[in-house]
C-alpha atoms as an extended CHARMM CRD file, in Angstrom:
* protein
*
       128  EXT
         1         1  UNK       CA             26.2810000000      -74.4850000000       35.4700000000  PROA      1               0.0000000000
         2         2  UNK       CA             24.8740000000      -76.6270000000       32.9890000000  PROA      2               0.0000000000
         3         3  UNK       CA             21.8690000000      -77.0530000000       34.8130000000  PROA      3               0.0000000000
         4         4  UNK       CA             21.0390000000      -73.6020000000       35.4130000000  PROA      4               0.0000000000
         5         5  UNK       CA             21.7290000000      -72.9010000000       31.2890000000  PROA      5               0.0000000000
         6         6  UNK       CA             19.3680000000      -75.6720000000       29.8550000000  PROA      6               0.0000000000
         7         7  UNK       CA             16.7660000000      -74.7250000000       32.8150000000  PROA      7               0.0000000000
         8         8  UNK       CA             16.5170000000      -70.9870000000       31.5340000000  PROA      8               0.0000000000
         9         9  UNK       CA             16.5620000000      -72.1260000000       28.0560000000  PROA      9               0.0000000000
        10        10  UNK       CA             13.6130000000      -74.3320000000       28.8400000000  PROA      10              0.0000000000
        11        11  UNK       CA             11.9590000000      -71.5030000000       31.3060000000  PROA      11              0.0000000000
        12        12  UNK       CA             12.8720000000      -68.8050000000       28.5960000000  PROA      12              0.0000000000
        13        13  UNK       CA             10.9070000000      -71.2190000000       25.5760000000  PROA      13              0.0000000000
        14        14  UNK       CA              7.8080000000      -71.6040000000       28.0410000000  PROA      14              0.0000000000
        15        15  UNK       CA              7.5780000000      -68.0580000000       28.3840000000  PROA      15              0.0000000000
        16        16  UNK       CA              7.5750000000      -67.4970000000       24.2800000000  PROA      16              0.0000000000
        17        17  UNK       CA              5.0040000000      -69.9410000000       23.2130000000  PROA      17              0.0000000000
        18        18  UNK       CA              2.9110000000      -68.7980000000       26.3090000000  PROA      18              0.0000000000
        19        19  UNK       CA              3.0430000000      -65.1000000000       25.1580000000  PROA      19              0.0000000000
        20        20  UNK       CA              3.0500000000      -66.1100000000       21.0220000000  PROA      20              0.0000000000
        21        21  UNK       CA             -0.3510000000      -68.1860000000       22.6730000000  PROA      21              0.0000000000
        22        22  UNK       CA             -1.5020000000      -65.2460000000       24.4170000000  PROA      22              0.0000000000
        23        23  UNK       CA             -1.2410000000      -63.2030000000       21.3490000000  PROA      23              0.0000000000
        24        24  UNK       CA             -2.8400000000      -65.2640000000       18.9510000000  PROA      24              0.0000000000
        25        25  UNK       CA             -5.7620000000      -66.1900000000       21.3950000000  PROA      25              0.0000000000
        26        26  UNK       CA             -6.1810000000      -62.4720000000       21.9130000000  PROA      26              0.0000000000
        27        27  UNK       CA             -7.1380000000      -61.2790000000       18.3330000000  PROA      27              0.0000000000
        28        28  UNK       CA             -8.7600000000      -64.3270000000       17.0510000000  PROA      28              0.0000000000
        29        29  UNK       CA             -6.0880000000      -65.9520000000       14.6830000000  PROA      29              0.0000000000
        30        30  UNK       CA             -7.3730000000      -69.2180000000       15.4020000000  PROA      30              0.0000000000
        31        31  UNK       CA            -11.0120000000      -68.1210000000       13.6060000000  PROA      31              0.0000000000
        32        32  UNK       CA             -9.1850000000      -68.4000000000       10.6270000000  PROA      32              0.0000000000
        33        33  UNK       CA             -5.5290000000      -70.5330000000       11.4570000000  PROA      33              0.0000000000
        34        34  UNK       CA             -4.6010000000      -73.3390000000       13.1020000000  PROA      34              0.0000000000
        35        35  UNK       CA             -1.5340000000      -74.3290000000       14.1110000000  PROA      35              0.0000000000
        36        36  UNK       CA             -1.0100000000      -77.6870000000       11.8680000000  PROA      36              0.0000000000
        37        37  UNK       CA             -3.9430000000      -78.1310000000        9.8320000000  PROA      37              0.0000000000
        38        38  UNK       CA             -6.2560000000      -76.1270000000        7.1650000000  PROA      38              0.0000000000
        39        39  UNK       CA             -8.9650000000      -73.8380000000        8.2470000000  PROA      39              0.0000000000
        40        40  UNK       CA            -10.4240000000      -71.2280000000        6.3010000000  PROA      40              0.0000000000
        41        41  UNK       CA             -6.7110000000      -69.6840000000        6.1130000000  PROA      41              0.0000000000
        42        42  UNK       CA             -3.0310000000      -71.7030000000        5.8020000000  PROA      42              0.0000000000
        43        43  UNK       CA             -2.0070000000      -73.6130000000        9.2770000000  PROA      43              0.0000000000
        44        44  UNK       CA              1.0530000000      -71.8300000000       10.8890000000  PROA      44              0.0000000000
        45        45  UNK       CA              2.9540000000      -74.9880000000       10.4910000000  PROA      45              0.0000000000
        46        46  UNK       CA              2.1820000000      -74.6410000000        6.8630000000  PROA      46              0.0000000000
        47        47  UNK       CA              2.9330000000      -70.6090000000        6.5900000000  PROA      47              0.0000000000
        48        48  UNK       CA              6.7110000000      -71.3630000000        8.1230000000  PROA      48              0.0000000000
        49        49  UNK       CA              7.6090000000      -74.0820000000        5.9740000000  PROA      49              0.0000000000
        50        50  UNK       CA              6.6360000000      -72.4370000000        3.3940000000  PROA      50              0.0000000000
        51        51  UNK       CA              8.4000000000      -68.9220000000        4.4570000000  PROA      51              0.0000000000
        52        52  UNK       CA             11.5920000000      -70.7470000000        5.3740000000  PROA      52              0.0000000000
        53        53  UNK       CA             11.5540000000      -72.4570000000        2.3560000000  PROA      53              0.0000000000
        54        54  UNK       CA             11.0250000000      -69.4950000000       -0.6990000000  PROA      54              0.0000000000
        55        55  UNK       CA             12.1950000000      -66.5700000000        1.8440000000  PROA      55              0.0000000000
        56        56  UNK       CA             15.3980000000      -68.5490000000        3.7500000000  PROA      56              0.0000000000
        57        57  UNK       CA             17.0060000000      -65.8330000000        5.5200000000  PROA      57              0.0000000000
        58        58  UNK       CA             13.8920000000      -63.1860000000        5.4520000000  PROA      58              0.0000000000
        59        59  UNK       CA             11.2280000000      -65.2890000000        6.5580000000  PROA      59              0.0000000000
        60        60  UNK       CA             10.8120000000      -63.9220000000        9.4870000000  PROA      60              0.0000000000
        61        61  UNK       CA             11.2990000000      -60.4010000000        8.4040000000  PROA      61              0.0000000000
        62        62  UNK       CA              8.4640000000      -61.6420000000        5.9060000000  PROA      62              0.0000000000
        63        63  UNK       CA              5.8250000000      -63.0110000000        8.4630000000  PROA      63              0.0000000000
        64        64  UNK       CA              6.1470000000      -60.0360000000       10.5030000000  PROA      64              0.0000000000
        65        65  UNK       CA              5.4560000000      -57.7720000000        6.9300000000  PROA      65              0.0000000000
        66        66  UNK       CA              2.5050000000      -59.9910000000        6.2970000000  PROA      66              0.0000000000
        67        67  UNK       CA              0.9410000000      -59.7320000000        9.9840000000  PROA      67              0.0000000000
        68        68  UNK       CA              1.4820000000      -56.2330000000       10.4410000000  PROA      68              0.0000000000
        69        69  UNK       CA              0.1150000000      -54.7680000000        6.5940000000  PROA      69              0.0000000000
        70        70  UNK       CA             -2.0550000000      -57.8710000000        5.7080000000  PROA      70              0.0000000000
        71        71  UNK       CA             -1.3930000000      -60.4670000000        2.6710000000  PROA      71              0.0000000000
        72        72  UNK       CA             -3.6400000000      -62.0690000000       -0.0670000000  PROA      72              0.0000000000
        73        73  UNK       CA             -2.5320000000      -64.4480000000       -2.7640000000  PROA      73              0.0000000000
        74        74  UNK       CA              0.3600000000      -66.1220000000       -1.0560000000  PROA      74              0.0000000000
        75        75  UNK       CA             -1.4800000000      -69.3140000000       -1.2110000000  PROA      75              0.0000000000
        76        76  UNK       CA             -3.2820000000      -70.7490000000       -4.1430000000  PROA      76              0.0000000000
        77        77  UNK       CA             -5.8320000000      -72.9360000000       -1.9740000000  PROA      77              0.0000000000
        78        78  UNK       CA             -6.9420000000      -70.1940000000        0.1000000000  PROA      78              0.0000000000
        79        79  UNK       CA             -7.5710000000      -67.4070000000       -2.9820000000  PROA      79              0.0000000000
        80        80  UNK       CA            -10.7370000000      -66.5880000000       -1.3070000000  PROA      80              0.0000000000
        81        81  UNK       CA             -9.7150000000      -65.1000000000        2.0000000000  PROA      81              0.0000000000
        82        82  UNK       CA             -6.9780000000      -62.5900000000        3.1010000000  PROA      82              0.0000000000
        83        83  UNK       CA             -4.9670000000      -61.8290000000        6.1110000000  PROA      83              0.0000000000
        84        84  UNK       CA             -6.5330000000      -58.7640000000        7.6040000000  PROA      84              0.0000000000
        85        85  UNK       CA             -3.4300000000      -56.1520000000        8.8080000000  PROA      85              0.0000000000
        86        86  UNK       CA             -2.8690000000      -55.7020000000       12.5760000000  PROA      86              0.0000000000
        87        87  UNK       CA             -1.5120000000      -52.5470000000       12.7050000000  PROA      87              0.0000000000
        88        88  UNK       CA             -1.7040000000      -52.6490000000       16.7410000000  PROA      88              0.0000000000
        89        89  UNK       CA              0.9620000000      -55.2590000000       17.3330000000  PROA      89              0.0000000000
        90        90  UNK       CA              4.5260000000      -53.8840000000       18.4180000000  PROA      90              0.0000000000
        91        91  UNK       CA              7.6400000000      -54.9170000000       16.6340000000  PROA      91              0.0000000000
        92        92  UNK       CA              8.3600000000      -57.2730000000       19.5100000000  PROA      92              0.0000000000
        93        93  UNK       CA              5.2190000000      -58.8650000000       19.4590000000  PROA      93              0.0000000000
        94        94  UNK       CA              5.5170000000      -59.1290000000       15.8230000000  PROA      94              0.0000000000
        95        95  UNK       CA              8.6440000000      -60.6130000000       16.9070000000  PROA      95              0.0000000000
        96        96  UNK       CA              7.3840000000      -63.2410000000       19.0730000000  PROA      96              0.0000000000
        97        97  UNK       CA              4.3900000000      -64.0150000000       16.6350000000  PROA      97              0.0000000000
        98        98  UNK       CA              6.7840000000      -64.9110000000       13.4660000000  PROA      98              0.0000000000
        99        99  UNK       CA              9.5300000000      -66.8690000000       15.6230000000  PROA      99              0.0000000000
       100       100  UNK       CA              6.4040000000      -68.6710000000       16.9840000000  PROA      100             0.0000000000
       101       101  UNK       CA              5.4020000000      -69.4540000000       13.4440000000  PROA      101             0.0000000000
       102       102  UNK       CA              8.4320000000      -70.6840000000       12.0740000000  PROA      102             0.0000000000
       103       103  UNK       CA              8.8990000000      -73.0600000000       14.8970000000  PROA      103             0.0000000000
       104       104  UNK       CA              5.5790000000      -74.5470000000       14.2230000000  PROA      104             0.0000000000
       105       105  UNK       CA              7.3590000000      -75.2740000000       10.5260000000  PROA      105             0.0000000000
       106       106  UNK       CA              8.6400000000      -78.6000000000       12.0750000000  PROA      106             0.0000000000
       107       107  UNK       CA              4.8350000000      -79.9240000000       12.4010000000  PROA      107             0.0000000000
       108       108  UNK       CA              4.1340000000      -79.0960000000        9.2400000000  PROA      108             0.0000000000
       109       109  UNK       CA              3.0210000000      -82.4210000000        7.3100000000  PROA      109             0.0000000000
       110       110  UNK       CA              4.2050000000      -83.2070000000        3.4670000000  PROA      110             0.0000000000
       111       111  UNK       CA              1.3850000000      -85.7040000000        1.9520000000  PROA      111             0.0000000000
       112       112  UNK       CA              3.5640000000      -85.6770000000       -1.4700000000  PROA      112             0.0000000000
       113       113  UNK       CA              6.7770000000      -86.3620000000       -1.5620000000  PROA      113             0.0000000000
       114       114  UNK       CA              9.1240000000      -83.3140000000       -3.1190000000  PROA      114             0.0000000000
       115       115  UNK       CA              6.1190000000      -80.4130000000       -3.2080000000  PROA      115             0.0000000000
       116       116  UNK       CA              6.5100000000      -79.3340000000        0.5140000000  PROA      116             0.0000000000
       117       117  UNK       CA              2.9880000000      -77.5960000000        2.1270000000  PROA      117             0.0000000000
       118       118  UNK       CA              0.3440000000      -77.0140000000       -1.0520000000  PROA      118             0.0000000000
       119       119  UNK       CA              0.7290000000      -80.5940000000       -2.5060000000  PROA      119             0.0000000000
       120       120  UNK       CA              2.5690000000      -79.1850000000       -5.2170000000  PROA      120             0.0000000000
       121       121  UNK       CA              0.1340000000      -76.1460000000       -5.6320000000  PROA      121             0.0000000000
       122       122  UNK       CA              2.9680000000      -74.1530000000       -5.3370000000  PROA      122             0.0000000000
       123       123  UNK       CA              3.7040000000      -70.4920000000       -5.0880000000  PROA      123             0.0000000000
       124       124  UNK       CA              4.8200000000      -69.3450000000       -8.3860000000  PROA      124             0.0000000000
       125       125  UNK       CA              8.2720000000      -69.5180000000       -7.3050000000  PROA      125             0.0000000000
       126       126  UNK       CA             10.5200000000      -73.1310000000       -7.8540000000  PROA      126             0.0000000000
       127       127  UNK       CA              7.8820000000      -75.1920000000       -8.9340000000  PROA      127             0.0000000000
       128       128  UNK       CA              8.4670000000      -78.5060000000      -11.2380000000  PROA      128             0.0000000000
């Protein structure tokens, strides 16, 4: 029985980071993103850590907000560029795209001990 569990639960992870893939390949998120280093826009690694981290319990409910209606400002180092809004995407893909994002969080690198993503750029919000 144990067997058939962890197989599904492996099957069942395949199948989300195939379609989150899918997804992001689709409409071009990796123009801008990456998944664990800068581009012209925060890496997703980055963008979960940092959701987890300031939101805790809405972070996902906060992704999905930001990918649907847009964002700007979030992140000091990339003032220059904003998320464009995807309207289009269903609330399960929405879904898929944020638990996608947060997973990434665990690739996410800290170059500064204690400041998390942003080398201590911060967000506004628990600073030193």
């Amino acid at each position: 029985m144990k067997k058939i569990i962890v197989t599904a639960a492996v099957f069942g992870s395949l199948l989300f980071a195939q379609s989150a893939q899918e997804l992001i390949k689709e409409n071009g998120c990796l123009a801008c993103h990456a998944v664990a280093s800068k581009k012209a826009a925060p890496a997703f690694a980055g963008i979960g850590k940092r959701n987890k981290r300031f939101e805790g319990d809405n972070a996902k409910a906060t992704i999905m907000n930001s990918i649907k209606n847009g964002s700007s400002g979030k992140y000091p180092m990339f003032s220059d560029s904003a998320m464009p809004a995807f309207p289009n995407f269903s609330q399960e893909e929405l879904s898929t795209l944020a638990d996608y994002i947060l997973v990434q969080s665990s690739k996410a690198q800290c170059k500064s001990k204690g400041h998390g993503m942003g080398q201590g750029m911060g967000m506004g919000r628990g600073m030193r």
